[in-house]
Short mmCIF file of C-alpha atoms in Angstrom, two decimals:
data_model
loop_
_atom_site.label_atom_id
_atom_site.label_comp_id
_atom_site.label_asym_id
_atom_site.label_seq_id
_atom_site.Cartn_x
_atom_site.Cartn_y
_atom_site.Cartn_z
CA UNK Y 1 -39.12 50.34 -21.02
CA UNK Y 2 -37.62 53.55 -22.43
CA UNK Y 3 -39.18 55.83 -24.99
CA UNK Y 4 -38.08 58.56 -27.38
CA UNK Y 5 -40.45 60.65 -29.50
CA UNK Y 6 -39.03 62.93 -32.21
CA UNK Y 7 -40.40 64.67 -35.29
CA UNK Y 8 -39.79 62.44 -38.33
CA UNK Y 9 -37.08 64.49 -40.05
CA UNK Y 10 -33.58 63.49 -41.20
CA UNK Y 11 -32.00 65.82 -38.63
CA UNK Y 12 -33.25 63.49 -35.88
CA UNK Y 13 -31.58 60.31 -37.16
CA UNK Y 14 -28.54 61.01 -34.95
CA UNK Y 15 -30.73 61.32 -31.84
CA UNK Y 16 -32.48 58.04 -32.67
CA UNK Y 17 -29.12 56.26 -33.11
CA UNK Y 18 -27.86 57.70 -29.84
CA UNK Y 19 -30.99 56.45 -28.02
CA UNK Y 20 -30.59 52.91 -29.41
CA UNK Y 21 -26.86 52.92 -28.72
CA UNK Y 22 -27.34 53.94 -25.12
CA UNK Y 23 -30.30 51.67 -24.27
CA UNK Y 24 -28.74 48.75 -26.15
CA UNK Y 25 -25.48 49.14 -24.27
CA UNK Y 26 -27.36 49.27 -20.95
CA UNK Y 27 -29.11 46.04 -21.95
CA UNK Y 28 -25.79 44.28 -22.56
CA UNK Y 29 -25.23 44.62 -26.31
CA UNK Y 30 -21.89 45.78 -27.68
CA UNK Y 31 -19.61 45.71 -30.72
CA UNK Y 32 -20.95 44.48 -34.06
CA UNK Y 33 -24.28 43.29 -32.58
CA UNK Y 34 -25.09 46.74 -31.22
CA UNK Y 35 -23.86 48.44 -34.41
CA UNK Y 36 -26.09 46.18 -36.53
CA UNK Y 37 -29.17 47.04 -34.46
CA UNK Y 38 -28.40 50.78 -34.56
CA UNK Y 39 -27.96 50.51 -38.35
CA UNK Y 40 -31.25 48.62 -38.73
CA UNK Y 41 -33.20 51.21 -36.72
CA UNK Y 42 -31.49 54.09 -38.56
CA UNK Y 43 -32.28 52.60 -41.99
CA UNK Y 44 -35.96 52.11 -41.18
CA UNK Y 45 -36.29 55.55 -39.58
CA UNK Y 46 -34.66 57.18 -42.64
CA UNK Y 47 -37.07 55.24 -44.83
CA UNK Y 48 -40.05 56.51 -42.82
CA UNK Y 49 -38.83 60.11 -43.11
CA UNK Y 50 -38.07 60.03 -46.85
CA UNK Y 51 -40.77 57.75 -48.25
CA UNK Y 52 -43.40 57.86 -45.53
CA UNK Y 53 -43.53 61.48 -44.44
CA UNK Y 54 -41.62 63.67 -46.97
CA UNK Y 55 -42.76 61.94 -50.17
CA UNK Y 56 -46.39 62.07 -49.04
CA UNK Y 57 -46.03 65.61 -47.66
CA UNK Y 58 -47.45 64.28 -44.45
CA UNK Y 59 -45.27 65.19 -41.44
CA UNK Y 60 -45.39 63.11 -38.29
CA UNK Y 61 -43.44 61.76 -35.36
CA UNK Y 62 -41.31 58.69 -34.93
CA UNK Y 63 -41.74 56.95 -31.59
CA UNK Y 64 -38.88 54.67 -30.55
CA UNK Y 65 -39.34 52.24 -27.66
CA UNK Y 66 -36.59 50.10 -26.13
CA UNK Y 67 -37.43 47.04 -24.07
CA UNK Y 68 -35.24 44.38 -22.50
CA UNK Y 69 -36.28 40.84 -21.64
CA UNK Y 70 -34.16 38.04 -20.16
CA UNK Y 71 -32.98 36.92 -23.57
CA UNK Y 72 -33.41 39.80 -26.00
CA UNK Y 73 -33.40 43.53 -26.55
CA UNK Y 74 -36.23 44.90 -28.68
CA UNK Y 75 -36.60 48.28 -30.34
CA UNK Y 76 -40.02 49.27 -31.65
CA UNK Y 77 -40.49 52.02 -34.24
CA UNK Y 78 -43.91 53.61 -34.67
CA UNK Y 79 -45.00 56.14 -37.29
CA UNK Y 80 -48.23 57.48 -38.75
CA UNK Y 81 -47.14 57.45 -42.41
CA UNK Y 82 -49.12 55.45 -45.01
CA UNK Y 83 -48.94 51.68 -44.57
CA UNK Y 84 -45.55 50.23 -45.49
CA UNK Y 85 -44.34 46.74 -44.65
CA UNK Y 86 -40.54 46.74 -45.04
CA UNK Y 87 -40.53 42.94 -45.03
CA UNK Y 88 -42.52 42.90 -48.28
CA UNK Y 89 -40.22 45.36 -50.01
CA UNK Y 90 -38.41 44.15 -53.10
CA UNK Y 91 -35.00 43.49 -51.58
CA UNK Y 92 -31.82 43.19 -53.65
CA UNK Y 93 -30.76 39.63 -54.33
CA UNK Y 94 -27.25 38.36 -53.66
CA UNK Y 95 -26.62 38.41 -57.44
CA UNK Y 96 -27.40 42.15 -57.52
CA UNK Y 97 -24.68 42.79 -54.97
CA UNK Y 98 -21.90 41.26 -57.06
CA UNK Y 99 -22.60 43.33 -60.18
CA UNK Y 100 -19.81 45.72 -61.20
CA UNK Y 101 -20.32 49.07 -59.49
CA UNK Y 102 -21.02 50.76 -62.82
CA UNK Y 103 -23.99 48.50 -63.49
CA UNK Y 104 -25.61 48.61 -60.10
CA UNK Y 105 -28.87 50.10 -59.05
CA UNK Y 106 -29.38 49.01 -55.49
CA UNK Y 107 -32.91 49.87 -54.48
CA UNK Y 108 -33.92 48.61 -51.07
CA UNK Y 109 -30.36 48.30 -49.80
CA UNK Y 110 -31.20 49.99 -46.48
CA UNK Y 111 -34.02 47.56 -45.74
CA UNK Y 112 -31.80 44.65 -46.83
CA UNK Y 113 -29.13 45.72 -44.31
CA UNK Y 114 -31.78 46.23 -41.61
CA UNK Y 115 -33.37 42.79 -42.04
CA UNK Y 116 -29.98 41.01 -42.27
CA UNK Y 117 -28.67 42.76 -39.16
CA UNK Y 118 -31.28 41.68 -36.59
CA UNK Y 119 -32.44 38.39 -35.07
CA UNK Y 120 -36.14 39.29 -35.08
CA UNK Y 121 -38.17 41.48 -37.46
CA UNK Y 122 -41.94 42.00 -37.22
CA UNK Y 123 -44.27 44.49 -38.93
CA UNK Y 124 -47.81 45.37 -37.84
CA UNK Y 125 -50.34 47.98 -38.97
CA UNK Y 126 -52.46 49.01 -35.98
CA UNK Y 127 -54.70 52.09 -35.61
CA UNK Y 128 -53.26 53.78 -38.73
CA UNK Y 129 -49.73 53.27 -37.44
CA UNK Y 130 -46.78 51.35 -38.87
CA UNK Y 131 -45.20 49.37 -36.06
CA UNK Y 132 -41.88 47.60 -36.63
CA UNK Y 133 -40.21 45.50 -33.95
CA UNK Y 134 -36.51 44.75 -34.26
CA UNK Y 135 -34.80 42.47 -31.78
CA UNK Y 136 -31.34 41.21 -30.98
CA UNK Y 137 -30.50 38.26 -28.76
CA UNK Y 138 -28.56 39.26 -25.67
CA UNK Y 139 -25.26 37.56 -24.90
CA UNK Y 140 -25.47 35.02 -22.04
CA UNK Y 141 -25.11 36.61 -18.62
CA UNK Y 142 -26.35 40.09 -19.65
CA UNK G 1 -21.45 63.28 -33.47
CA UNK G 2 -21.44 65.17 -36.76
CA UNK G 3 -19.86 64.48 -40.09
CA UNK G 4 -17.06 66.11 -42.01
CA UNK G 5 -15.76 65.63 -45.56
CA UNK G 6 -12.53 67.26 -46.64
CA UNK G 7 -10.40 66.76 -49.73
CA UNK G 8 -7.03 67.64 -51.20
CA UNK G 9 -5.58 67.32 -54.64
CA UNK G 10 -2.39 65.31 -55.00
CA UNK G 11 -0.31 64.86 -58.16
CA UNK G 12 -2.32 62.08 -59.81
CA UNK G 13 -5.19 61.55 -57.40
CA UNK G 14 -7.62 63.24 -55.10
CA UNK G 15 -7.70 62.38 -51.40
CA UNK G 16 -11.09 62.51 -49.67
CA UNK G 17 -11.25 62.22 -45.89
CA UNK G 18 -14.51 61.15 -44.20
CA UNK G 19 -14.96 61.69 -40.45
CA UNK G 20 -17.85 61.07 -38.07
CA UNK G 21 -21.22 59.59 -39.02
CA UNK G 22 -22.40 59.29 -42.62
CA UNK G 23 -26.19 58.81 -42.58
CA UNK G 24 -29.29 59.77 -44.57
CA UNK G 25 -28.91 63.41 -43.61
CA UNK G 26 -25.15 63.91 -43.89
CA UNK G 27 -24.88 61.94 -47.16
CA UNK G 28 -27.28 64.37 -48.86
CA UNK G 29 -25.48 67.38 -47.39
CA UNK G 30 -22.01 66.22 -48.46
CA UNK G 31 -22.84 64.95 -51.96
CA UNK G 32 -21.98 68.25 -53.66
CA UNK G 33 -18.56 68.53 -51.98
CA UNK G 34 -17.72 64.87 -52.74
CA UNK G 35 -18.73 65.45 -56.37
CA UNK G 36 -16.58 68.59 -56.53
CA UNK G 37 -13.60 66.59 -55.21
CA UNK G 38 -14.04 63.64 -57.57
CA UNK G 39 -14.28 65.94 -60.60
CA UNK G 40 -10.74 67.17 -59.92
CA UNK G 41 -9.25 63.73 -60.65
CA UNK G 42 -12.04 61.52 -61.95
CA UNK G 43 -9.54 58.70 -62.68
CA UNK G 44 -8.45 58.08 -59.11
CA UNK G 45 -10.23 58.90 -55.88
CA UNK G 46 -8.77 57.67 -52.60
CA UNK G 47 -11.23 57.76 -49.69
CA UNK G 48 -9.78 57.76 -46.15
CA UNK G 49 -12.25 56.18 -43.73
CA UNK G 50 -10.29 55.56 -40.51
CA UNK G 51 -12.26 58.17 -38.57
CA UNK G 52 -15.63 57.31 -40.08
CA UNK G 53 -17.49 55.77 -37.12
CA UNK G 54 -20.76 55.01 -38.84
CA UNK G 55 -22.07 54.56 -42.36
CA UNK G 56 -25.62 53.68 -43.44
CA UNK G 57 -26.84 52.65 -46.90
CA UNK G 58 -27.00 56.37 -47.75
CA UNK G 59 -23.18 56.37 -47.58
CA UNK G 60 -23.02 53.31 -49.85
CA UNK G 61 -25.31 55.05 -52.34
CA UNK G 62 -23.10 58.14 -52.19
CA UNK G 63 -19.99 56.06 -53.05
CA UNK G 64 -21.90 54.35 -55.88
CA UNK G 65 -23.13 57.69 -57.20
CA UNK G 66 -19.60 59.12 -57.28
CA UNK G 67 -18.18 56.01 -58.97
CA UNK G 68 -21.01 55.67 -61.51
CA UNK G 69 -21.91 59.25 -62.33
CA UNK G 70 -18.86 61.39 -61.60
CA UNK G 71 -15.80 59.23 -62.18
CA UNK G 72 -14.75 57.88 -65.55
CA UNK G 73 -15.52 54.30 -66.52
CA UNK G 74 -11.97 52.97 -66.14
CA UNK G 75 -11.42 54.90 -62.93
CA UNK G 76 -10.23 53.60 -59.61
CA UNK G 77 -11.83 54.23 -56.24
CA UNK G 78 -9.77 53.11 -53.25
CA UNK G 79 -11.19 52.92 -49.72
CA UNK G 80 -8.55 53.20 -47.01
CA UNK G 81 -8.75 51.74 -43.47
CA UNK G 82 -12.49 51.50 -42.84
CA UNK G 83 -13.37 50.50 -39.27
CA UNK G 84 -14.46 46.85 -38.85
CA UNK G 85 -18.16 47.74 -38.45
CA UNK G 86 -18.15 49.99 -41.52
CA UNK G 87 -16.21 47.36 -43.48
CA UNK G 88 -18.91 44.85 -42.58
CA UNK G 89 -21.58 47.11 -44.12
CA UNK G 90 -19.43 47.58 -47.23
CA UNK G 91 -18.98 43.81 -47.50
CA UNK G 92 -22.70 43.03 -46.99
CA UNK G 93 -23.52 45.59 -49.69
CA UNK G 94 -21.09 43.95 -52.12
CA UNK G 95 -19.03 47.13 -52.44
CA UNK G 96 -15.80 45.36 -51.50
CA UNK G 97 -16.10 43.25 -54.66
CA UNK G 98 -16.13 46.34 -56.83
CA UNK G 99 -13.58 48.69 -55.24
CA UNK G 100 -10.19 48.27 -53.62
CA UNK G 101 -10.15 48.31 -49.84
CA UNK G 102 -6.69 48.70 -48.34
CA UNK G 103 -5.24 49.21 -44.86
CA UNK G 104 -3.01 52.11 -45.85
CA UNK G 105 -2.29 54.24 -48.90
#
């Protein structure tokens, strides 16, 4: 298991992506599958920074854990912001995404991309922490 | 890897070049410059994306903001040569149904 702890600020999104990129590659992910997982983690981390910490004027850390099993690679994000279950967020519907650009207001797009881009998505609230687990299946032979 | 946005004015369009990683931080930082560029030729903005290695939903929102709030209603935004991974995000977000995506311009 590998772990990264950073202050929850936008400036650290690049470091979080780099961590997921590197650990995911070591686990056997590559190409679009790895990109999708990096995007999912980045979207949720950005959400934590903007709407969890900054909006509530409540700074805190983001803890990122990477774990590999025989069949999947899992990234866990932990924060101490107020409770927020991304899976219960009002996601855009497919019909929203075919509106002309001038008429669009895509709230929740980041979470939509995150959920669509992973094989497993689980939210828990434990000890005043938001814990989100994102997993990707590993290609055979990894 | 950082992010860079540069632009140049051509005869009837403005060319915007995006390089690096466009995320929640860099999208906020570059909004003003992108806006400045689009205001020069609000009818036609051509965005070169070949060297854009990463784009999150913040990048999508930035493109939407420019198209909706800065460009004129009948304007044209053209995205040139996005990488396959970035194109996938644009497609999933429905952006490719609303703007032109071309290999070269």
